[in-house]
Coordinates of C-alpha atoms in Angstrom, one line a residue:
M1 CA 78.2 55.3 104.2
L2 CA 77.2 53.2 101.2
R3 CA 79.2 50.1 100.4
D4 CA 78.9 51.0 96.7
P5 CA 78.9 54.9 96.5
S6 CA 78.7 54.6 92.7
T7 CA 74.9 54.0 93.1
K8 CA 74.6 57.5 94.4
Y9 CA 77.5 59.6 93.2
R10 CA 79.0 60.0 89.7
P11 CA 82.6 60.7 88.8
F12 CA 83.2 64.2 87.5
P13 CA 83.8 64.1 83.7
T14 CA 87.3 64.8 82.5
I15 CA 88.0 67.5 79.9
D16 CA 88.8 66.6 76.3
L17 CA 92.2 68.4 76.1
P18 CA 94.7 65.9 74.8
D19 CA 97.3 68.6 74.0
R20 CA 97.0 70.4 77.3
Q21 CA 100.1 72.6 78.0
W22 CA 99.7 73.5 81.7
P23 CA 101.5 70.5 83.1
S24 CA 104.9 71.7 81.7
K25 CA 104.4 75.3 82.9
T26 CA 105.8 76.8 86.1
I27 CA 104.7 79.8 88.1
S28 CA 107.3 82.5 87.4
H29 CA 105.5 85.7 88.5
A30 CA 102.9 86.9 90.9
P31 CA 99.3 87.1 89.7
R32 CA 97.0 90.0 90.3
W33 CA 95.5 89.4 93.8
L34 CA 92.0 90.1 95.0
S35 CA 91.1 89.8 98.6
T36 CA 87.5 88.9 99.2
D37 CA 87.8 88.7 103.0
L38 CA 85.4 91.6 103.5
R39 CA 82.7 90.1 101.2
D40 CA 82.9 86.3 100.7
G41 CA 84.9 85.9 103.9
N42 CA 82.5 88.1 105.9
Q43 CA 79.3 86.4 104.8
A44 CA 80.8 83.1 105.9
L45 CA 81.1 84.2 109.5
I46 CA 78.8 83.2 112.3
D47 CA 78.9 86.8 113.5
P48 CA 79.7 89.1 110.6
M49 CA 82.2 91.8 111.2
N50 CA 81.0 95.2 112.4
A51 CA 82.3 98.5 110.9
E52 CA 85.3 98.7 113.3
K53 CA 86.5 95.2 112.5
K54 CA 85.9 95.6 108.7
T55 CA 87.9 98.8 108.9
R56 CA 90.7 97.1 110.8
F57 CA 90.7 94.2 108.3
F58 CA 90.8 96.6 105.4
D59 CA 93.8 98.4 106.8
L60 CA 95.6 95.0 107.2
L61 CA 94.9 94.2 103.6
V62 CA 96.4 97.5 102.5
K63 CA 99.4 97.0 104.7
V64 CA 100.0 93.5 103.3
G65 CA 100.0 94.9 99.8
L66 CA 96.6 93.9 98.3
K67 CA 95.8 96.3 95.4
E68 CA 92.3 95.0 94.6
I69 CA 89.9 94.5 97.6
E70 CA 86.3 93.3 97.3
V71 CA 84.8 95.2 100.2
G72 CA 81.2 94.0 100.2
F73 CA 77.8 93.4 98.7
P74 CA 76.3 96.9 98.9
S75 CA 72.8 95.9 97.9
A76 CA 72.6 93.4 100.8
G77 CA 71.5 96.1 103.3
A78 CA 72.2 99.5 104.8
T79 CA 75.1 98.2 106.9
E80 CA 77.1 97.0 103.9
F81 CA 76.2 100.1 101.8
D82 CA 77.2 102.5 104.6
F83 CA 80.5 100.8 105.2
I84 CA 81.4 100.9 101.5
S85 CA 80.3 104.5 100.9
G86 CA 82.0 105.6 104.1
L87 CA 85.2 103.9 103.1
V88 CA 85.2 105.8 99.8
R89 CA 84.6 109.1 101.6
S90 CA 87.1 108.4 104.4
G91 CA 90.2 109.0 102.4
R92 CA 91.8 105.8 103.8
V93 CA 91.8 104.1 100.4
P94 CA 95.3 104.6 98.8
D95 CA 95.4 105.8 95.2
D96 CA 96.9 102.5 94.0
V97 CA 94.1 100.4 95.7
T98 CA 90.9 99.6 93.8
L99 CA 87.7 98.7 95.6
Q100 CA 85.4 96.0 94.2
V101 CA 81.8 95.3 95.0
L102 CA 79.6 92.3 94.1
T103 CA 76.2 92.4 92.6
Q104 CA 73.6 90.0 91.1
S105 CA 72.4 90.7 87.6
R106 CA 69.4 92.9 88.6
R107 CA 68.9 96.5 87.8
D108 CA 68.1 97.7 91.3
L109 CA 71.0 95.9 92.8
I110 CA 73.4 97.1 90.2
E111 CA 72.3 100.7 90.6
T112 CA 72.7 100.4 94.4
S113 CA 76.2 99.1 93.8
F114 CA 77.2 102.0 91.7
R115 CA 75.8 104.5 94.2
S116 CA 77.9 102.9 97.0
L117 CA 81.1 103.7 95.1
E118 CA 80.3 107.3 94.0
G119 CA 83.4 109.4 94.4
A120 CA 85.9 106.6 94.1
K121 CA 88.9 107.3 91.9
T122 CA 88.7 103.8 90.4
A123 CA 86.4 100.8 91.2
I124 CA 85.4 97.4 89.9
I125 CA 81.8 96.3 89.6
H126 CA 81.6 92.5 89.8
L127 CA 78.5 91.0 88.2
Y128 CA 77.5 87.4 88.4
N129 CA 74.8 84.8 87.6
A130 CA 74.9 81.0 87.9
V131 CA 75.1 79.1 84.6
S132 CA 75.5 75.4 85.3
P133 CA 72.8 72.8 84.4
A134 CA 71.9 72.0 88.0
W135 CA 71.2 75.7 88.8
R136 CA 69.4 76.3 85.5
R137 CA 67.2 73.2 86.1
I138 CA 66.7 73.1 89.9
V139 CA 67.1 76.7 91.1
F140 CA 65.9 78.9 88.2
G141 CA 63.9 76.6 85.9
M142 CA 65.5 78.4 82.9
S143 CA 66.9 77.5 79.5
R144 CA 70.4 78.3 78.3
D145 CA 69.1 81.3 76.3
E146 CA 67.3 82.7 79.4
V147 CA 70.4 82.4 81.6
R148 CA 72.6 84.0 78.9
Q149 CA 70.1 86.9 78.6
I150 CA 70.4 87.6 82.4
A151 CA 74.2 88.1 81.9
V152 CA 73.6 90.3 78.8
D153 CA 71.0 92.5 80.5
G154 CA 73.3 93.0 83.5
A155 CA 76.2 94.0 81.3
R156 CA 74.1 96.6 79.6
I157 CA 73.1 98.1 82.9
L158 CA 76.8 98.1 83.9
R159 CA 77.7 100.0 80.7
D160 CA 74.9 102.6 81.1
E161 CA 75.4 103.2 84.8
A162 CA 79.2 103.7 84.3
A163 CA 78.5 106.2 81.5
K164 CA 76.5 108.3 84.0
R165 CA 79.6 108.6 86.3
P166 CA 82.5 109.5 84.1
N167 CA 84.7 110.8 87.0
T168 CA 85.3 107.2 88.2
D169 CA 87.5 104.8 86.3
W170 CA 85.1 101.9 86.1
Q171 CA 86.3 98.3 85.5
F172 CA 84.0 95.3 85.1
E173 CA 84.2 91.8 86.3
Y174 CA 81.8 89.0 85.3
S175 CA 81.5 85.6 86.9
P176 CA 79.7 82.7 85.3
E177 CA 78.9 81.4 88.7
T178 CA 79.2 77.7 89.1
F179 CA 81.7 77.6 86.3
S180 CA 83.3 74.5 87.7
T181 CA 80.2 72.4 87.1
A182 CA 79.0 74.1 83.9
E183 CA 79.5 73.2 80.3
L184 CA 82.6 74.9 79.0
D185 CA 81.1 75.9 75.7
F186 CA 78.2 77.5 77.4
S187 CA 80.5 79.5 79.8
V188 CA 82.4 80.8 76.8
E189 CA 79.2 81.6 75.0
V190 CA 77.8 83.6 78.0
C191 CA 81.1 85.4 78.5
A192 CA 81.4 86.2 74.8
A193 CA 77.9 87.7 74.9
V194 CA 79.0 90.0 77.9
M195 CA 82.0 91.1 75.9
D196 CA 79.8 92.0 72.9
V197 CA 78.1 94.5 75.2
L198 CA 81.0 95.9 77.2
Q199 CA 83.5 95.9 74.3
P200 CA 86.7 95.4 76.3
T201 CA 90.1 96.1 74.7
P202 CA 93.7 95.1 75.6
E203 CA 94.1 98.5 77.2
R204 CA 90.8 98.2 79.2
P205 CA 90.2 94.5 79.6
I206 CA 87.3 92.7 81.2
I207 CA 87.8 90.4 84.1
F208 CA 86.3 87.0 83.8
N209 CA 86.2 85.2 87.1
L210 CA 85.9 81.4 86.6
P211 CA 84.9 80.1 90.1
A212 CA 85.1 76.6 91.4
T213 CA 81.9 77.6 93.2
V214 CA 81.8 74.1 94.6
E215 CA 85.0 72.1 94.2
C216 CA 83.8 68.9 92.5
A217 CA 86.9 67.5 90.9
T218 CA 90.7 67.1 91.2
P219 CA 92.7 70.2 90.6
N220 CA 94.0 69.0 87.3
V221 CA 90.4 69.0 85.9
Y222 CA 90.0 72.7 87.0
A223 CA 93.3 73.5 85.3
D224 CA 92.0 71.8 82.1
Q225 CA 88.8 74.0 82.3
I226 CA 90.9 77.1 82.7
E227 CA 93.2 76.3 79.7
W228 CA 90.2 75.3 77.5
F229 CA 88.4 78.6 78.4
A230 CA 91.5 80.6 77.6
R231 CA 92.0 78.9 74.3
N232 CA 88.4 79.5 73.2
I233 CA 87.3 82.9 74.6
P234 CA 87.4 85.5 71.8
N235 CA 89.9 88.4 72.0
R236 CA 91.9 86.7 74.8
D237 CA 94.2 89.8 75.0
A238 CA 91.2 91.8 76.2
V239 CA 90.4 89.4 79.0
V240 CA 91.9 89.0 82.5
I241 CA 91.1 85.4 83.7
S242 CA 90.6 85.3 87.4
L243 CA 90.4 82.3 89.7
H244 CA 88.1 81.9 92.7
T245 CA 88.6 78.4 94.1
H246 CA 86.9 76.8 97.1
N247 CA 88.2 74.1 99.3
D248 CA 85.4 71.5 99.4
R249 CA 87.8 68.8 98.4
G250 CA 90.7 70.3 100.4
T251 CA 92.6 71.3 97.3
G252 CA 91.6 75.0 96.8
V253 CA 95.3 76.1 96.9
A254 CA 96.4 73.4 94.5
A255 CA 93.5 74.3 92.1
A256 CA 94.6 77.9 92.1
E257 CA 98.2 77.1 91.5
L258 CA 97.4 74.7 88.6
G259 CA 94.9 77.3 87.3
M260 CA 97.7 79.9 87.2
M261 CA 99.9 77.4 85.3
A262 CA 96.9 77.0 82.9
G263 CA 97.1 80.7 82.0
A264 CA 95.0 82.6 84.7
D265 CA 96.1 86.2 85.4
R266 CA 94.4 86.8 88.8
V267 CA 93.7 84.9 92.0
E268 CA 90.8 85.7 94.4
G269 CA 90.7 84.4 97.9
C270 CA 91.0 85.2 101.6
L271 CA 93.8 85.5 104.0
L272 CA 94.2 82.2 105.8
G273 CA 91.5 80.6 103.8
N274 CA 88.2 81.8 105.4
G275 CA 85.1 81.4 103.3
E276 CA 81.8 79.5 103.0
R277 CA 81.7 75.8 103.8
T278 CA 85.4 74.7 103.9
G279 CA 86.7 78.0 102.8
N280 CA 88.2 80.0 99.9
C281 CA 91.7 79.8 98.5
D282 CA 94.2 80.8 101.2
L283 CA 96.1 83.7 99.7
V284 CA 98.8 83.5 102.3
T285 CA 99.6 79.9 101.4
V286 CA 99.6 80.6 97.6
A287 CA 101.8 83.6 98.0
L288 CA 104.4 81.9 100.3
N289 CA 104.4 78.8 98.2
M290 CA 105.6 81.1 95.4
Y291 CA 108.1 82.8 97.7
T292 CA 109.8 79.5 98.6
Q293 CA 110.3 78.9 94.9
G294 CA 112.2 82.2 94.5
V295 CA 109.2 84.2 93.1
D296 CA 108.3 87.5 94.6
P297 CA 104.6 87.3 95.5
R298 CA 104.3 91.1 95.8
L299 CA 102.6 90.7 99.2
D300 CA 104.3 91.6 102.5
L301 CA 103.9 88.8 105.0
S302 CA 107.1 89.6 107.0
D303 CA 105.0 89.9 110.2
I304 CA 102.9 86.8 109.9
D305 CA 101.9 86.8 113.6
A306 CA 100.4 90.3 113.2
V307 CA 98.4 89.0 110.2
V308 CA 97.1 86.0 112.3
K309 CA 96.3 88.2 115.2
T310 CA 94.2 90.6 113.2
V311 CA 92.4 87.9 111.2
D312 CA 91.6 86.1 114.4
Y313 CA 90.3 89.2 116.1
C314 CA 88.2 90.3 113.1
T315 CA 86.7 87.0 112.2
N316 CA 86.6 85.3 115.6
L317 CA 87.9 82.2 113.9
P318 CA 91.1 80.8 115.5
V319 CA 93.9 79.9 113.1
H320 CA 94.6 76.2 113.2
P321 CA 98.1 75.6 114.6
R322 CA 99.0 73.5 111.6
T323 CA 97.9 76.1 109.0
P324 CA 100.7 76.3 106.5
Y325 CA 103.2 79.1 107.3
A326 CA 100.9 80.9 109.7
G327 CA 100.1 78.3 112.4
D328 CA 101.8 78.3 115.8
L329 CA 103.3 74.9 115.3
V330 CA 104.3 74.9 111.6
F331 CA 107.9 75.7 112.3
T332 CA 108.1 73.5 115.4
A333 CA 109.7 70.1 115.8
F334 CA 109.0 67.9 118.8
S335 CA 110.5 64.6 117.4
G336 CA 114.1 63.9 118.3
S337 CA 115.2 63.0 114.8
H338 CA 113.5 66.1 113.3
Q339 CA 115.1 68.3 115.9
D340 CA 118.5 66.9 115.3
A341 CA 118.2 67.4 111.5
I342 CA 117.0 71.0 112.0
K343 CA 119.8 71.8 114.5
K344 CA 122.4 70.4 112.1
G345 CA 120.8 72.3 109.2
F346 CA 121.1 75.6 111.0
A347 CA 124.8 74.9 111.8
A348 CA 125.4 74.0 108.1
Q349 CA 123.5 77.1 107.0
A350 CA 125.8 79.3 109.0
A351 CA 128.8 77.7 107.5
R352 CA 127.6 77.9 103.9
N353 CA 129.3 80.2 101.3
D354 CA 126.0 81.1 99.6
D355 CA 122.7 82.6 100.7
F356 CA 120.4 79.8 99.5
W357 CA 118.2 78.4 102.2
E358 CA 118.6 74.7 102.9
V359 CA 117.5 73.5 106.3
P360 CA 115.8 70.1 106.7
Y361 CA 112.1 70.2 107.5
L362 CA 112.0 74.0 107.0
P363 CA 111.0 75.0 103.5
I364 CA 111.1 78.7 104.4
D365 CA 113.3 80.6 106.9
P366 CA 111.0 81.5 109.8
A367 CA 112.8 84.8 110.2
D368 CA 111.5 85.9 106.8
L369 CA 108.0 85.8 108.4
G370 CA 109.0 87.5 111.6
R371 CA 109.2 84.3 113.6
S372 CA 112.0 83.7 116.0
Y373 CA 114.2 80.6 115.9
E374 CA 113.5 79.9 119.5
A375 CA 110.1 78.5 118.5
V376 CA 111.5 76.1 115.9
I377 CA 112.3 73.3 118.4
R378 CA 110.2 72.6 121.4
V379 CA 110.6 69.8 123.9
N380 CA 108.2 67.1 125.1
S381 CA 108.5 63.4 125.8
Q382 CA 109.1 62.7 122.1
S383 CA 112.2 65.0 121.9
G384 CA 115.8 64.0 121.6
K385 CA 119.1 65.4 122.6
G386 CA 119.4 67.6 119.6
G387 CA 116.2 69.4 120.5
V388 CA 117.2 69.9 124.1
A389 CA 120.6 71.2 123.1
W390 CA 119.0 73.6 120.6
V391 CA 116.7 75.1 123.3
I392 CA 119.6 75.6 125.7
E393 CA 121.8 77.2 123.0
Q394 CA 119.0 79.6 121.8
D395 CA 117.9 80.5 125.4
K396 CA 121.2 80.6 127.2
G397 CA 124.0 80.5 124.6
L398 CA 125.4 77.2 125.8
R399 CA 126.8 74.9 123.1
L400 CA 126.8 71.6 124.9
P401 CA 129.3 68.9 123.7
K402 CA 127.5 66.0 122.0
R403 CA 128.0 63.5 124.8
L404 CA 126.8 66.1 127.3
Q405 CA 123.7 66.5 125.2
A406 CA 123.0 62.8 125.6
D407 CA 123.7 63.0 129.3
F408 CA 121.4 65.9 129.9
S409 CA 118.6 64.7 127.6
R410 CA 118.0 61.8 130.0
H411 CA 117.2 64.2 132.7
V412 CA 114.9 66.2 130.5
Q413 CA 113.2 63.1 129.3
A414 CA 112.5 62.1 132.9
L415 CA 111.1 65.6 133.6
A416 CA 108.8 65.3 130.5
D417 CA 107.6 61.9 131.7
E418 CA 106.9 63.3 135.2
T419 CA 105.0 66.3 134.0
S420 CA 103.3 64.8 130.9
R421 CA 103.4 68.1 129.1
E422 CA 105.5 70.2 126.8
L423 CA 108.6 71.7 128.5
N424 CA 109.4 75.3 127.9
A425 CA 112.9 76.9 128.0
A426 CA 112.5 77.8 131.7
D427 CA 111.7 74.2 132.6
I428 CA 114.7 73.0 130.8
W429 CA 117.0 75.6 132.3
R430 CA 115.9 74.8 135.8
R431 CA 116.7 71.2 135.3
F432 CA 120.1 72.0 133.8
E433 CA 120.9 74.2 136.8
A434 CA 119.8 71.6 139.3
T435 CA 121.9 68.9 137.5
Y436 CA 125.1 70.7 136.7
L437 CA 125.4 74.1 138.3
P438 CA 126.3 75.0 142.0
G439 CA 123.5 74.6 144.6
A440 CA 123.3 75.0 148.3
A441 CA 123.1 71.2 148.8
D442 CA 126.3 70.4 146.8
R443 CA 129.1 68.7 148.6
F444 CA 131.8 71.0 147.1
I445 CA 131.2 74.7 146.8
L446 CA 133.9 77.1 145.6
R447 CA 134.5 80.3 147.7
D448 CA 137.7 81.5 146.0
Y449 CA 141.1 80.3 144.8
E450 CA 144.5 81.2 143.6
E451 CA 147.0 79.5 141.3
T452 CA 150.8 79.8 141.3
G453 CA 153.8 78.2 139.7
A454 CA 155.4 77.8 136.3
S455 CA 153.9 76.1 133.3
G456 CA 153.9 72.3 133.8
D457 CA 154.0 72.6 137.6
R458 CA 151.0 74.6 138.9
L459 CA 149.8 74.9 142.5
F460 CA 146.1 75.3 143.1
V461 CA 145.0 76.6 146.5
G462 CA 141.3 76.9 147.1
H463 CA 138.9 78.0 149.7
V464 CA 136.1 75.4 149.4
A465 CA 133.1 74.4 151.5
V466 CA 133.2 70.7 151.9
D467 CA 130.1 69.1 153.3
G468 CA 129.2 72.5 154.7
E469 CA 132.6 72.9 156.4
E470 CA 134.9 75.7 155.2
K471 CA 138.3 74.2 154.2
S472 CA 141.5 75.2 152.4
I473 CA 142.6 72.6 149.9
S474 CA 145.6 72.5 147.6
G475 CA 147.0 70.3 144.9
R476 CA 149.7 70.3 142.2
G477 CA 149.4 69.5 138.5
N478 CA 150.6 70.4 135.1
G479 CA 147.7 72.8 134.8
L480 CA 144.8 74.3 136.6
I481 CA 142.3 71.5 136.1
S482 CA 144.8 68.8 137.2
G483 CA 145.7 70.9 140.2
V484 CA 142.0 71.1 141.3
I485 CA 141.6 67.3 140.8
A486 CA 144.7 66.7 142.9
A487 CA 143.4 69.0 145.6
L488 CA 140.1 67.1 145.8
A489 CA 141.9 63.8 146.0
E490 CA 143.8 65.0 149.0
T491 CA 140.4 65.6 150.8
T492 CA 137.5 63.2 150.8
G493 CA 136.8 64.0 147.1
P494 CA 136.6 61.5 144.3
N495 CA 139.5 60.4 142.1
L496 CA 138.7 61.8 138.6
D497 CA 140.4 61.2 135.3
V498 CA 139.7 63.8 132.6
V499 CA 138.2 62.3 129.4
D500 CA 137.3 65.5 127.5
Y501 CA 137.2 69.3 128.0
A502 CA 135.5 72.0 126.0
E503 CA 135.0 75.8 126.5
H504 CA 133.5 78.7 124.7
A505 CA 132.5 82.3 125.2
I506 CA 128.8 83.2 125.9
G507 CA 128.0 86.3 124.0
H508 CA 130.3 89.1 123.0
G509 CA 132.0 92.2 124.5
A510 CA 133.4 93.0 127.9
G511 CA 130.5 91.5 129.8
A512 CA 130.6 88.1 128.0
Q513 CA 130.8 85.0 130.2
A514 CA 132.6 81.8 129.6
A515 CA 131.3 78.2 129.8
A516 CA 133.5 75.2 130.5
Y517 CA 132.5 71.5 130.1
L518 CA 134.4 68.6 131.7
E519 CA 133.8 64.9 131.0
C520 CA 135.5 62.7 133.7
R521 CA 135.8 59.1 134.6
T522 CA 135.7 58.0 138.3
A523 CA 137.8 55.2 139.8
D524 CA 134.9 52.7 139.3
G525 CA 134.4 53.7 135.7
Q526 CA 131.5 56.0 136.0
I527 CA 131.3 58.9 133.5
V528 CA 130.3 62.2 135.1
W529 CA 130.0 65.7 133.6
G530 CA 130.7 69.0 135.1
V531 CA 129.7 72.5 133.9
G532 CA 131.1 75.8 135.0
I533 CA 130.0 79.3 134.0
D534 CA 131.8 82.5 135.0
T535 CA 133.1 85.8 133.6
D536 CA 136.6 84.3 133.8
I537 CA 137.3 81.2 131.8
A538 CA 139.8 79.8 134.4
T539 CA 137.2 80.1 137.2
A540 CA 134.7 78.5 134.9
S541 CA 137.1 75.5 134.6
V542 CA 137.5 75.2 138.4
R543 CA 133.7 75.3 138.7
A544 CA 133.4 72.6 136.1
V545 CA 135.7 70.3 138.1
L546 CA 133.8 70.8 141.3
S547 CA 130.5 70.2 139.3
A548 CA 131.8 66.9 138.2
A549 CA 133.0 66.0 141.7
N550 CA 129.6 66.8 143.1
R551 CA 127.9 64.5 140.5
A552 CA 130.4 61.7 141.3

């Protein structure tokens, strides 16, 4: 890398728009969406999709709710042409879905594009040619007039070919390709010339796609370009401004959002951001960003895992686990402080008197995307007591008292350090069982018991295995727990003082179990915890006392 990059690279010029309006705007409604997964996305793949995968992807796009789908570049070859024409004939295109195809501004390519769509109820022909200075000078060796004429000639062919096929409702889209690096006045000049040929009206508008073919500036510059274009294009009410951002600077989504604020009507992109180089605008992210602001994106992403699975299969590109909204880990907290905040947030959410979502670290309810809460908190060596307690509660329904959470988290932390890996719910439960619940090696194992006497003077009589020997033990107390503690003291058991006790039902209905938690102090000041689980709450309490005795 150069110590002084200014000797090789120039800053992108800003736009002279001192009274820009877009910074004070908000996104209040969904744009028209166009998926270009089957065209732009497909041509960016190492191994392009075959017909089976393209068909599966098309069905996904329809299911998600895309109403405009760019299905290919029919003049690229027989494979593309046959897929598109077959899709039209197949009857799988819903009446409210419009197919779009892309073509360069050449007669033979445009004619092929029209033939591929013959029989369609409605269709969009997307014409493009590059207009920026670098392309004019380096790629084409053409003047402004010559480049403008390419667009005009293409528009005339569009008009004439559509007239030959009156049974299809033809719509037209024109892209001044490389718009983001072209002179704004020239982009407007070329687009206006195309309008002169096609004569759009407010009832039948033309789509002008203004692509950031290569993202060369910060998103605010792109927004300025969009607002400048919208102000200066003639007959704005007969124009649909469409955005097609790329992600070369990592801000394709931001550029699309600011472009909408600047007045754009339509957004083009790919599900999960596939596309050439660093990818296209991620339609999922843009849509769900709107959703978190209370705006209906008019796309159904309620089964995000199904979307990810299909995209992964069709493109053979794995979705990064940190991809916004869709990645495996985006709703997952490993850090103890994050886990604690999320756990408290869910508890507060359940107690709220309104429906508005407010959970720390989670800008969207994972359930809205078909994700389960079990995956929100996962445990490794960075986790804290809140995360461990969350997993136990979600997996087994146990609501551990706060001090028991701290006690158990030490055991989980030790297990994580031993294994040097993430711990799943089964790992955590096995450690919980080994620590608190009855085991064959325990010193005290309950067989059965009975309790008699009046309130305040209860007699506990139990059949207990003590050090492997079956014994009958008994003790009096003002309640069941104190009676069990007294019975243990009469044997070789420890002297326990109760510090705290908690209980709750696990689940609902006749088959529900009960959990009892007992915090005790031994004669030498040691704090021990006992846990009991049983269909009967009284028996769960007895088991909790024996659990504490075993730990002492």
